[in-house]
């Protein structure tokens, strides 16, 4: 049994003022009048005007100071204090009358403004017109926490039940008692956002944002008055709204979520919709049709490939509902599971005698536990939401982005490069712009779904294979399909080859080459920087019950036609375009989009301007495509290589093999289609791929996708759950990148200081975030639950002011969770953290129902902030405090966090603020130590900053200057070589900034430029 503060029974706030309220208001008015009018009247009466009666002269500064002069100085100080008091009164009265939420902060007036706030609130409550708009004492400065909360606990602690259940909600208020037939089928809701620093949302601000006029807050108040909210309380005063509350909005509201009216009460009670019954699985689809004989889809002059048995029928596509089971059976890691060797369906016939034969139908292969079309299980174990708990995916959640793991990894890589440019333009004391709205939701989905390890395995594995084959004088095989599971990468090749280069292994008589995920560290250590990407046309088409399937567009040797409903077909084509434009297993390519609207074409061109071109018609694109095809033919003739694959493998005429892909939104006109088919049907690989919608005569491959998102890849034999990216999904992505293109700096939040954090010896729990996440806690923790509990603890550490349980649920479980599961996890973390030296729990509920960490929980980021604040407060010890702060930095922020977790970082300042502070502190310390004549100390400061921000070139320049100041030229060369190696290996480096190159040339004149990737 663990302890926490007991839940409070919801109490209805009084709607009428008591006699005590009236007396308090009258007293506040009298005191305010005395302070505002009495003080200046007394000063003027006794001491006269504070303004001098003559122009001051130099002699006034040198004459002897007597009692009169001291009295005059004291009078001036009293006048200054009164002016500050008057400013506080003006600010508080304005905030109370206008209902702007948290009042503006008057400089150097912490205690004074808090006192004035209480007086103004008490005075304004006397007036009926202001009682509905004035923030209560709990919403103002009286309870606004500092930026870093290090105060000792003062709350009372009680026993916590293991997993308390929330009592049933009361019936809806009388204003929603109308007959459902009289209400519209849908309504709009708004979820009150959690506070950001000192800012809390108010009804006035919500009305301004959603209705365009703050004075319309009364409409929102009327619609929601008296409703029981998810935390068990009611809306009774317009100024008292809490994070996580659900507000019904007027019909003309913007930036609101549309839901069925019948689900409104579920949102009020639970914060989300509750299904009437557990979701039923979709019926299994019919058996996969046998592949059409290739002779019907290939030109008569081409020979047919060997025939194989079609893959077995796959399971029904997963729905968006979480599974109804509460636990998953424990499985061994994929790396330890025995490989599943595909069985040959028949003895293969000899391959046709031309350069690249047609594809055999691949057999299903891969590890037992593989990737599905859904995002990775975010909560894991017994803590997954189920339909029986009443949780489900929000219809507005961009699940298509989260399911596209390779696409998400590519987009996050491109976003990282864009934010690196933002950091380059960042001014000292500022951070980069943070996304909002749909952009935040898009980034959350990308963080949940991105599988960077799989993308690196695919990229490095193919490059390593190409290098090994070239070293052995062998030709690269033709790859028709790729299977990517959690534990391995499989290539389906033709013709079969039983002798792959190490570390690849052959299965199914050489038809499948497999690379285990455990080979990734060795691949990363290999020198593959100069190896051309051998298969840049690989792109995901979807997932089956064993993993993700990719197809090489170049292997078609002709046109690929996609048939199906227009909306689904467009989502497939959008996903293909996004992945091709951002993947890391391609070097240079050209993607021509035809017929897409300006939103997709221009948006994708903004993300990858070096790869994407958008034109309105096929006629506009054909001249460039035909010219590119002729260039490849000439390069093949001039280089003497037998194929494009051989040219890439040997690095001969490298630029000649860069691919060009065409993706069309609408079926081409008949005249242009014939011209395109003639161009595409080459019979050999020409570094080109053509993907067009509709039933196009002469297409080499024809794929079909249905309205449910099931894609059948024809002669290839694939039947998969298609990878789809809808219009709303890619709009959010484009907004995210537009935000990352904004270069205006945002000032870093102020540091409040406060009491000194506990030392390592005084703390009972230590949480380290400035590097790999580490937690030193006295209690036990089940290893299978450590990842989830650690994320919950990190979220609390990032919010020292406390977190409401509803807000915690939405952050740590973005796809939904039951109240019981959440509370059980909180109780588990409380057990893990144990108690402090006084016997109080290190995790508790405060008097406002927020979950907080105790005063003996030491968080290295909070200690870093306090030391930075202290360095500014004590200039004489600035160097020492900054050095202590940098000693806390061990590596990149929150390094080694597991895939699919910490999606809430997209909507939090942590990843934006912490790197900026560390970089600023490191740079400042370098400057100070160089001024003090301590170049080696400056080198250490620069190295400390680079541990957290290794891609920041400003710190690299500091390191080079400091190293040069030591007089050791050899160490300068070492630092330059280290920077050169990082540019080659790190995907966030596209090349050095001109300022960095100029500095290196100055320090080492013989240095050569590092080319971009």
PDB file of C-alpha atoms in Angstrom, residues 54-320:
ATOM      1  CA  UNK A  54      15.960  74.087  -9.065  1.00  0.00           C
ATOM      2  CA  UNK A  55      18.049  72.397 -11.740  1.00  0.00           C
ATOM      3  CA  UNK A  56      20.615  70.068 -10.076  1.00  0.00           C
ATOM      4  CA  UNK A  57      24.273  71.047 -10.420  1.00  0.00           C
ATOM      5  CA  UNK A  58      27.598  69.297  -9.912  1.00  0.00           C
ATOM      6  CA  UNK A  59      27.972  70.830  -6.463  1.00  0.00           C
ATOM      7  CA  UNK A  60      24.935  68.906  -5.244  1.00  0.00           C
ATOM      8  CA  UNK A  61      26.980  65.724  -5.611  1.00  0.00           C
ATOM      9  CA  UNK A  62      29.915  66.958  -3.551  1.00  0.00           C
ATOM     10  CA  UNK A  63      28.386  68.842  -0.623  1.00  0.00           C
ATOM     11  CA  UNK A  64      28.249  67.288   2.817  1.00  0.00           C
ATOM     12  CA  UNK A  65      25.382  64.821   3.457  1.00  0.00           C
ATOM     13  CA  UNK A  66      23.327  65.728   6.508  1.00  0.00           C
ATOM     14  CA  UNK A  67      20.099  64.538   8.117  1.00  0.00           C
ATOM     15  CA  UNK A  68      18.016  66.503   5.590  1.00  0.00           C
ATOM     16  CA  UNK A  69      19.623  64.739   2.661  1.00  0.00           C
ATOM     17  CA  UNK A  70      19.005  61.314   4.201  1.00  0.00           C
ATOM     18  CA  UNK A  71      15.347  62.154   4.796  1.00  0.00           C
ATOM     19  CA  UNK A  72      15.008  63.309   1.178  1.00  0.00           C
ATOM     20  CA  UNK A  73      16.484  60.028  -0.073  1.00  0.00           C
ATOM     21  CA  UNK A  74      14.072  58.030   2.087  1.00  0.00           C
ATOM     22  CA  UNK A  75      11.132  60.062   0.782  1.00  0.00           C
ATOM     23  CA  UNK A  76      12.173  59.307  -2.825  1.00  0.00           C
ATOM     24  CA  UNK A  77      12.344  55.594  -1.992  1.00  0.00           C
ATOM     25  CA  UNK A  78       8.819  55.730  -0.523  1.00  0.00           C
ATOM     26  CA  UNK A  79       7.577  57.451  -3.688  1.00  0.00           C
ATOM     27  CA  UNK A  80       9.176  54.712  -5.839  1.00  0.00           C
ATOM     28  CA  UNK A  81       7.547  52.004  -3.721  1.00  0.00           C
ATOM     29  CA  UNK A  82       4.180  53.738  -4.097  1.00  0.00           C
ATOM     30  CA  UNK A  83       4.602  53.938  -7.907  1.00  0.00           C
ATOM     31  CA  UNK A  84       5.305  50.202  -7.988  1.00  0.00           C
ATOM     32  CA  UNK A  85       2.206  49.608  -5.830  1.00  0.00           C
ATOM     33  CA  UNK A  86       0.095  51.740  -8.176  1.00  0.00           C
ATOM     34  CA  UNK A  87       1.362  49.763 -11.173  1.00  0.00           C
ATOM     35  CA  UNK A  88       0.355  46.505  -9.461  1.00  0.00           C
ATOM     36  CA  UNK A  89      -3.135  47.860  -8.784  1.00  0.00           C
ATOM     37  CA  UNK A  90      -3.570  48.950 -12.412  1.00  0.00           C
ATOM     38  CA  UNK A  91      -2.391  45.584 -13.740  1.00  0.00           C
ATOM     39  CA  UNK A  92      -4.620  43.568 -11.395  1.00  0.00           C
ATOM     40  CA  UNK A  93      -7.726  45.699 -11.982  1.00  0.00           C
ATOM     41  CA  UNK A  94      -7.253  45.475 -15.744  1.00  0.00           C
ATOM     42  CA  UNK A  95      -6.808  41.688 -15.578  1.00  0.00           C
ATOM     43  CA  UNK A  96      -9.877  41.299 -13.368  1.00  0.00           C
ATOM     44  CA  UNK A  97     -12.208  43.436 -15.485  1.00  0.00           C
ATOM     45  CA  UNK A  98     -11.051  42.093 -18.851  1.00  0.00           C
ATOM     46  CA  UNK A  99     -10.751  38.465 -17.688  1.00  0.00           C
ATOM     47  CA  UNK A 100      -7.383  37.915 -19.355  1.00  0.00           C
ATOM     48  CA  UNK A 101      -6.412  35.028 -17.032  1.00  0.00           C
ATOM     49  CA  UNK A 102      -2.996  35.423 -15.385  1.00  0.00           C
ATOM     50  CA  UNK A 103      -2.157  39.146 -14.885  1.00  0.00           C
ATOM     51  CA  UNK A 104       1.042  40.590 -16.293  1.00  0.00           C
ATOM     52  CA  UNK A 105       4.020  40.481 -13.942  1.00  0.00           C
ATOM     53  CA  UNK A 106       5.291  43.773 -12.544  1.00  0.00           C
ATOM     54  CA  UNK A 107       9.109  43.689 -12.268  1.00  0.00           C
ATOM     55  CA  UNK A 108      10.513  43.268  -8.727  1.00  0.00           C
ATOM     56  CA  UNK A 109       7.019  43.149  -7.211  1.00  0.00           C
ATOM     57  CA  UNK A 110       6.520  39.505  -6.255  1.00  0.00           C
ATOM     58  CA  UNK A 111       5.134  39.888  -2.708  1.00  0.00           C
ATOM     59  CA  UNK A 112       3.563  43.292  -3.362  1.00  0.00           C
ATOM     60  CA  UNK A 113       1.684  42.080  -6.431  1.00  0.00           C
ATOM     61  CA  UNK A 114       0.456  38.989  -4.585  1.00  0.00           C
ATOM     62  CA  UNK A 115      -0.985  41.211  -1.790  1.00  0.00           C
ATOM     63  CA  UNK A 116      -2.566  43.605  -4.302  1.00  0.00           C
ATOM     64  CA  UNK A 117      -4.062  40.643  -6.173  1.00  0.00           C
ATOM     65  CA  UNK A 118      -5.928  39.511  -3.047  1.00  0.00           C
ATOM     66  CA  UNK A 119      -7.195  43.022  -2.311  1.00  0.00           C
ATOM     67  CA  UNK A 120      -8.406  43.595  -5.891  1.00  0.00           C
ATOM     68  CA  UNK A 121     -10.145  40.205  -6.032  1.00  0.00           C
ATOM     69  CA  UNK A 122     -11.935  40.841  -2.743  1.00  0.00           C
ATOM     70  CA  UNK A 123     -12.968  44.322  -3.886  1.00  0.00           C
ATOM     71  CA  UNK A 124     -14.222  43.295  -7.332  1.00  0.00           C
ATOM     72  CA  UNK A 125     -16.277  40.438  -5.899  1.00  0.00           C
ATOM     73  CA  UNK A 126     -18.566  43.090  -4.411  1.00  0.00           C
ATOM     74  CA  UNK A 127     -19.927  43.833  -7.867  1.00  0.00           C
ATOM     75  CA  UNK A 128     -22.305  41.379  -9.502  1.00  0.00           C
ATOM     76  CA  UNK A 129     -21.099  42.148 -13.017  1.00  0.00           C
ATOM     77  CA  UNK A 130     -17.566  41.071 -12.157  1.00  0.00           C
ATOM     78  CA  UNK A 131     -18.228  37.885 -10.231  1.00  0.00           C
ATOM     79  CA  UNK A 132     -18.513  35.892 -13.437  1.00  0.00           C
ATOM     80  CA  UNK A 133     -15.279  37.092 -14.988  1.00  0.00           C
ATOM     81  CA  UNK A 134     -12.869  37.734 -12.128  1.00  0.00           C
ATOM     82  CA  UNK A 135     -10.323  34.961 -11.472  1.00  0.00           C
ATOM     83  CA  UNK A 136     -10.554  33.504  -7.986  1.00  0.00           C
ATOM     84  CA  UNK A 137      -7.665  33.527  -5.599  1.00  0.00           C
ATOM     85  CA  UNK A 138      -6.624  30.074  -6.794  1.00  0.00           C
ATOM     86  CA  UNK A 139      -6.162  31.227 -10.328  1.00  0.00           C
ATOM     87  CA  UNK A 140      -3.968  34.210  -9.756  1.00  0.00           C
ATOM     88  CA  UNK A 141      -0.534  34.924  -8.472  1.00  0.00           C
ATOM     89  CA  UNK A 142      -1.285  33.366  -5.109  1.00  0.00           C
ATOM     90  CA  UNK A 143      -0.901  29.863  -6.522  1.00  0.00           C
ATOM     91  CA  UNK A 144       1.205  30.429  -9.600  1.00  0.00           C
ATOM     92  CA  UNK A 145       4.275  28.205  -9.121  1.00  0.00           C
ATOM     93  CA  UNK A 146       7.766  29.358 -10.023  1.00  0.00           C
ATOM     94  CA  UNK A 147       9.503  27.998 -13.084  1.00  0.00           C
ATOM     95  CA  UNK A 148      11.543  25.612 -10.914  1.00  0.00           C
ATOM     96  CA  UNK A 149       9.710  24.330  -7.867  1.00  0.00           C
ATOM     97  CA  UNK A 150      12.162  23.402  -5.124  1.00  0.00           C
ATOM     98  CA  UNK A 151      10.042  24.277  -2.071  1.00  0.00           C
ATOM     99  CA  UNK A 152       9.681  21.674   0.685  1.00  0.00           C
ATOM    100  CA  UNK A 153       6.422  19.769   0.751  1.00  0.00           C
ATOM    101  CA  UNK A 154       3.680  21.218   2.858  1.00  0.00           C
ATOM    102  CA  UNK A 155       0.833  18.944   1.847  1.00  0.00           C
ATOM    103  CA  UNK A 156      -0.838  16.387   4.078  1.00  0.00           C
ATOM    104  CA  UNK A 157      -0.389  12.791   2.969  1.00  0.00           C
ATOM    105  CA  UNK A 158      -2.969  10.019   3.109  1.00  0.00           C
ATOM    106  CA  UNK A 159      -3.333   6.459   1.975  1.00  0.00           C
ATOM    107  CA  UNK A 160      -3.788   5.752  -1.750  1.00  0.00           C
ATOM    108  CA  UNK A 161      -5.972   2.870  -2.879  1.00  0.00           C
ATOM    109  CA  UNK A 162      -4.224   0.571  -5.333  1.00  0.00           C
ATOM    110  CA  UNK A 163      -6.345   1.502  -8.365  1.00  0.00           C
ATOM    111  CA  UNK A 164      -9.304   3.678  -7.369  1.00  0.00           C
ATOM    112  CA  UNK A 165     -12.238   3.888  -9.707  1.00  0.00           C
ATOM    113  CA  UNK A 166     -13.973   7.178 -10.319  1.00  0.00           C
ATOM    114  CA  UNK A 167     -17.609   7.334  -9.160  1.00  0.00           C
ATOM    115  CA  UNK A 168     -20.319   7.393 -11.754  1.00  0.00           C
ATOM    116  CA  UNK A 169     -21.071  10.828 -13.130  1.00  0.00           C
ATOM    117  CA  UNK A 170     -24.307  12.605 -12.305  1.00  0.00           C
ATOM    118  CA  UNK A 171     -26.959  13.231 -14.954  1.00  0.00           C
ATOM    119  CA  UNK A 172     -26.479  16.078 -17.387  1.00  0.00           C
ATOM    120  CA  UNK A 173     -27.644  19.552 -16.506  1.00  0.00           C
ATOM    121  CA  UNK A 174     -31.093  20.788 -17.349  1.00  0.00           C
ATOM    122  CA  UNK A 175     -29.979  22.731 -20.417  1.00  0.00           C
ATOM    123  CA  UNK A 176     -29.062  19.427 -22.134  1.00  0.00           C
ATOM    124  CA  UNK A 177     -32.235  17.602 -21.193  1.00  0.00           C
ATOM    125  CA  UNK A 178     -33.884  18.292 -24.519  1.00  0.00           C
ATOM    126  CA  UNK A 179     -34.946  15.393 -26.688  1.00  0.00           C
ATOM    127  CA  UNK A 180     -32.089  14.008 -28.801  1.00  0.00           C
ATOM    128  CA  UNK A 181     -34.280  14.292 -31.865  1.00  0.00           C
ATOM    129  CA  UNK A 182     -34.326  18.043 -31.447  1.00  0.00           C
ATOM    130  CA  UNK A 183     -30.526  18.348 -31.337  1.00  0.00           C
ATOM    131  CA  UNK A 184     -28.146  18.254 -34.270  1.00  0.00           C
ATOM    132  CA  UNK A 185     -26.408  14.994 -35.162  1.00  0.00           C
ATOM    133  CA  UNK A 186     -22.975  16.492 -34.364  1.00  0.00           C
ATOM    134  CA  UNK A 187     -21.589  19.140 -32.055  1.00  0.00           C
ATOM    135  CA  UNK A 188     -18.220  20.761 -31.397  1.00  0.00           C
ATOM    136  CA  UNK A 189     -16.039  20.475 -28.304  1.00  0.00           C
ATOM    137  CA  UNK A 190     -12.830  22.056 -27.058  1.00  0.00           C
ATOM    138  CA  UNK A 191     -10.400  20.486 -24.588  1.00  0.00           C
ATOM    139  CA  UNK A 192      -8.864  22.991 -22.160  1.00  0.00           C
ATOM    140  CA  UNK A 193      -5.107  22.887 -22.597  1.00  0.00           C
ATOM    141  CA  UNK A 194      -2.663  22.485 -19.691  1.00  0.00           C
ATOM    142  CA  UNK A 195      -0.857  25.616 -18.481  1.00  0.00           C
ATOM    143  CA  UNK A 196       2.359  26.702 -20.175  1.00  0.00           C
ATOM    144  CA  UNK A 197       4.576  28.411 -17.631  1.00  0.00           C
ATOM    145  CA  UNK A 198       2.512  31.227 -16.117  1.00  0.00           C
ATOM    146  CA  UNK A 199      -0.153  31.135 -18.796  1.00  0.00           C
ATOM    147  CA  UNK A 200      -3.506  29.463 -18.050  1.00  0.00           C
ATOM    148  CA  UNK A 201      -6.318  29.364 -20.583  1.00  0.00           C
ATOM    149  CA  UNK A 202      -9.493  31.339 -19.792  1.00  0.00           C
ATOM    150  CA  UNK A 203     -12.936  31.370 -21.378  1.00  0.00           C
ATOM    151  CA  UNK A 204     -12.170  34.811 -22.779  1.00  0.00           C
ATOM    152  CA  UNK A 205      -9.074  33.504 -24.613  1.00  0.00           C
ATOM    153  CA  UNK A 206     -10.897  30.404 -25.844  1.00  0.00           C
ATOM    154  CA  UNK A 207     -13.683  32.609 -27.195  1.00  0.00           C
ATOM    155  CA  UNK A 208     -11.146  34.842 -28.940  1.00  0.00           C
ATOM    156  CA  UNK A 209      -9.408  31.838 -30.517  1.00  0.00           C
ATOM    157  CA  UNK A 210     -12.454  29.793 -31.497  1.00  0.00           C
ATOM    158  CA  UNK A 211     -15.218  32.396 -31.929  1.00  0.00           C
ATOM    159  CA  UNK A 212     -13.200  35.436 -32.960  1.00  0.00           C
ATOM    160  CA  UNK A 213     -14.519  37.609 -30.097  1.00  0.00           C
ATOM    161  CA  UNK A 214     -13.607  37.314 -26.422  1.00  0.00           C
ATOM    162  CA  UNK A 215     -16.918  38.851 -25.305  1.00  0.00           C
ATOM    163  CA  UNK A 216     -18.682  35.696 -26.517  1.00  0.00           C
ATOM    164  CA  UNK A 217     -17.298  33.732 -23.573  1.00  0.00           C
ATOM    165  CA  UNK A 218     -20.804  33.810 -22.048  1.00  0.00           C
ATOM    166  CA  UNK A 219     -22.052  31.557 -24.861  1.00  0.00           C
ATOM    167  CA  UNK A 220     -19.486  28.912 -23.940  1.00  0.00           C
ATOM    168  CA  UNK A 221     -20.291  29.338 -20.257  1.00  0.00           C
ATOM    169  CA  UNK A 222     -24.026  28.883 -20.860  1.00  0.00           C
ATOM    170  CA  UNK A 223     -23.504  25.691 -22.868  1.00  0.00           C
ATOM    171  CA  UNK A 224     -21.326  24.071 -20.202  1.00  0.00           C
ATOM    172  CA  UNK A 225     -22.625  25.483 -16.909  1.00  0.00           C
ATOM    173  CA  UNK A 226     -23.164  22.747 -14.325  1.00  0.00           C
ATOM    174  CA  UNK A 227     -21.754  19.836 -16.326  1.00  0.00           C
ATOM    175  CA  UNK A 228     -19.663  17.329 -14.419  1.00  0.00           C
ATOM    176  CA  UNK A 229     -16.188  17.295 -15.986  1.00  0.00           C
ATOM    177  CA  UNK A 230     -13.758  14.349 -16.258  1.00  0.00           C
ATOM    178  CA  UNK A 231     -12.097  15.283 -12.950  1.00  0.00           C
ATOM    179  CA  UNK A 232     -15.434  15.170 -11.096  1.00  0.00           C
ATOM    180  CA  UNK A 233     -15.956  18.933 -10.692  1.00  0.00           C
ATOM    181  CA  UNK A 234     -18.431  21.318 -12.359  1.00  0.00           C
ATOM    182  CA  UNK A 235     -18.213  24.624 -14.168  1.00  0.00           C
ATOM    183  CA  UNK A 236     -19.882  27.117 -11.802  1.00  0.00           C
ATOM    184  CA  UNK A 237     -17.898  30.347 -12.297  1.00  0.00           C
ATOM    185  CA  UNK A 238     -16.840  31.449 -15.764  1.00  0.00           C
ATOM    186  CA  UNK A 239     -13.302  32.229 -14.662  1.00  0.00           C
ATOM    187  CA  UNK A 240     -12.700  28.832 -13.074  1.00  0.00           C
ATOM    188  CA  UNK A 241     -11.822  26.326 -15.809  1.00  0.00           C
ATOM    189  CA  UNK A 242      -9.280  23.557 -15.451  1.00  0.00           C
ATOM    190  CA  UNK A 243      -6.935  21.755 -17.842  1.00  0.00           C
ATOM    191  CA  UNK A 244      -8.477  18.647 -19.363  1.00  0.00           C
ATOM    192  CA  UNK A 245     -12.075  19.921 -19.138  1.00  0.00           C
ATOM    193  CA  UNK A 246     -14.330  19.382 -22.149  1.00  0.00           C
ATOM    194  CA  UNK A 247     -16.262  22.470 -23.309  1.00  0.00           C
ATOM    195  CA  UNK A 248     -19.139  22.273 -25.752  1.00  0.00           C
ATOM    196  CA  UNK A 249     -18.749  25.044 -28.327  1.00  0.00           C
ATOM    197  CA  UNK A 250     -21.186  27.048 -30.480  1.00  0.00           C
ATOM    198  CA  UNK A 251     -21.795  25.787 -33.995  1.00  0.00           C
ATOM    199  CA  UNK A 252     -19.567  28.438 -35.626  1.00  0.00           C
ATOM    200  CA  UNK A 253     -16.494  27.665 -33.490  1.00  0.00           C
ATOM    201  CA  UNK A 254     -13.154  27.129 -35.180  1.00  0.00           C
ATOM    202  CA  UNK A 255     -10.201  25.027 -33.961  1.00  0.00           C
ATOM    203  CA  UNK A 256     -12.716  22.682 -32.297  1.00  0.00           C
ATOM    204  CA  UNK A 257     -13.293  18.944 -32.622  1.00  0.00           C
ATOM    205  CA  UNK A 258     -16.515  17.709 -34.219  1.00  0.00           C
ATOM    206  CA  UNK A 259     -18.125  14.736 -32.450  1.00  0.00           C
ATOM    207  CA  UNK A 260     -21.529  13.004 -32.587  1.00  0.00           C
ATOM    208  CA  UNK A 261     -23.978  14.646 -30.213  1.00  0.00           C
ATOM    209  CA  UNK A 262     -24.773  11.301 -28.618  1.00  0.00           C
ATOM    210  CA  UNK A 263     -21.145  11.046 -27.431  1.00  0.00           C
ATOM    211  CA  UNK A 264     -21.106  14.465 -25.741  1.00  0.00           C
ATOM    212  CA  UNK A 265     -21.992  13.094 -22.297  1.00  0.00           C
ATOM    213  CA  UNK A 266     -19.219  10.507 -22.591  1.00  0.00           C
ATOM    214  CA  UNK A 267     -16.723  13.281 -23.281  1.00  0.00           C
ATOM    215  CA  UNK A 268     -17.991  15.243 -20.253  1.00  0.00           C
ATOM    216  CA  UNK A 269     -17.697  12.221 -17.965  1.00  0.00           C
ATOM    217  CA  UNK A 270     -14.565  10.528 -19.248  1.00  0.00           C
ATOM    218  CA  UNK A 271     -12.776  13.033 -21.495  1.00  0.00           C
ATOM    219  CA  UNK A 272     -13.228  10.763 -24.520  1.00  0.00           C
ATOM    220  CA  UNK A 273     -15.892   8.731 -26.316  1.00  0.00           C
ATOM    221  CA  UNK A 274     -16.991   5.352 -24.946  1.00  0.00           C
ATOM    222  CA  UNK A 275     -18.160   2.651 -27.366  1.00  0.00           C
ATOM    223  CA  UNK A 276     -21.443   0.884 -26.634  1.00  0.00           C
ATOM    224  CA  UNK A 277     -19.874  -2.555 -26.865  1.00  0.00           C
ATOM    225  CA  UNK A 278     -16.455  -4.094 -27.374  1.00  0.00           C
ATOM    226  CA  UNK A 279     -15.269  -3.784 -30.919  1.00  0.00           C
ATOM    227  CA  UNK A 280     -15.770  -6.846 -33.067  1.00  0.00           C
ATOM    228  CA  UNK A 281     -13.000  -7.902 -35.422  1.00  0.00           C
ATOM    229  CA  UNK A 282     -13.600  -7.418 -39.095  1.00  0.00           C
ATOM    230  CA  UNK A 283     -14.373 -10.587 -41.022  1.00  0.00           C
ATOM    231  CA  UNK A 284     -11.372 -12.127 -42.683  1.00  0.00           C
ATOM    232  CA  UNK A 285     -10.969 -11.137 -46.309  1.00  0.00           C
ATOM    233  CA  UNK A 286     -11.375 -13.729 -49.005  1.00  0.00           C
ATOM    234  CA  UNK A 287      -8.382 -15.775 -50.012  1.00  0.00           C
ATOM    235  CA  UNK A 288      -5.791 -13.901 -51.998  1.00  0.00           C
ATOM    236  CA  UNK A 289      -6.310 -14.427 -55.727  1.00  0.00           C
ATOM    237  CA  UNK A 290      -3.620 -16.233 -57.591  1.00  0.00           C
ATOM    238  CA  UNK A 291      -1.279 -13.945 -59.522  1.00  0.00           C
ATOM    239  CA  UNK A 292      -2.290 -13.183 -63.051  1.00  0.00           C
ATOM    240  CA  UNK A 293       0.005 -14.972 -65.488  1.00  0.00           C
ATOM    241  CA  UNK A 294       2.813 -12.553 -66.234  1.00  0.00           C
ATOM    242  CA  UNK A 295       2.435 -13.130 -69.943  1.00  0.00           C
ATOM    243  CA  UNK A 296      -0.833 -11.148 -69.841  1.00  0.00           C
ATOM    244  CA  UNK A 297       0.871  -8.087 -68.359  1.00  0.00           C
ATOM    245  CA  UNK A 298       4.208  -8.132 -70.161  1.00  0.00           C
ATOM    246  CA  UNK A 299       5.058  -7.437 -73.773  1.00  0.00           C
ATOM    247  CA  UNK A 300       5.008 -10.467 -76.046  1.00  0.00           C
ATOM    248  CA  UNK A 301       8.743 -10.187 -76.654  1.00  0.00           C
ATOM    249  CA  UNK A 302       9.537 -10.554 -72.913  1.00  0.00           C
ATOM    250  CA  UNK A 303       9.889 -13.962 -71.361  1.00  0.00           C
ATOM    251  CA  UNK A 304       7.787 -14.907 -68.343  1.00  0.00           C
ATOM    252  CA  UNK A 305       9.303 -15.377 -64.894  1.00  0.00           C
ATOM    253  CA  UNK A 306       9.261 -18.609 -62.963  1.00  0.00           C
ATOM    254  CA  UNK A 307       5.919 -19.237 -61.298  1.00  0.00           C
ATOM    255  CA  UNK A 308       5.549 -19.765 -57.569  1.00  0.00           C
ATOM    256  CA  UNK A 309       2.702 -20.367 -55.202  1.00  0.00           C
ATOM    257  CA  UNK A 310       0.850 -17.268 -54.050  1.00  0.00           C
ATOM    258  CA  UNK A 311       1.293 -16.176 -50.442  1.00  0.00           C
ATOM    259  CA  UNK A 312      -1.237 -17.532 -47.949  1.00  0.00           C
ATOM    260  CA  UNK A 313      -4.239 -15.522 -46.959  1.00  0.00           C
ATOM    261  CA  UNK A 314      -3.405 -12.810 -44.431  1.00  0.00           C
ATOM    262  CA  UNK A 315      -5.389 -11.857 -41.428  1.00  0.00           C
ATOM    263  CA  UNK A 316      -7.980  -9.135 -41.421  1.00  0.00           C
ATOM    264  CA  UNK A 317      -6.563  -5.633 -41.374  1.00  0.00           C
ATOM    265  CA  UNK A 318      -6.343  -4.210 -37.872  1.00  0.00           C
ATOM    266  CA  UNK A 319      -8.946  -1.689 -36.899  1.00  0.00           C
ATOM    267  CA  UNK A 320      -8.289   1.593 -35.123  1.00  0.00           C
TER     268      UNK A 320
END
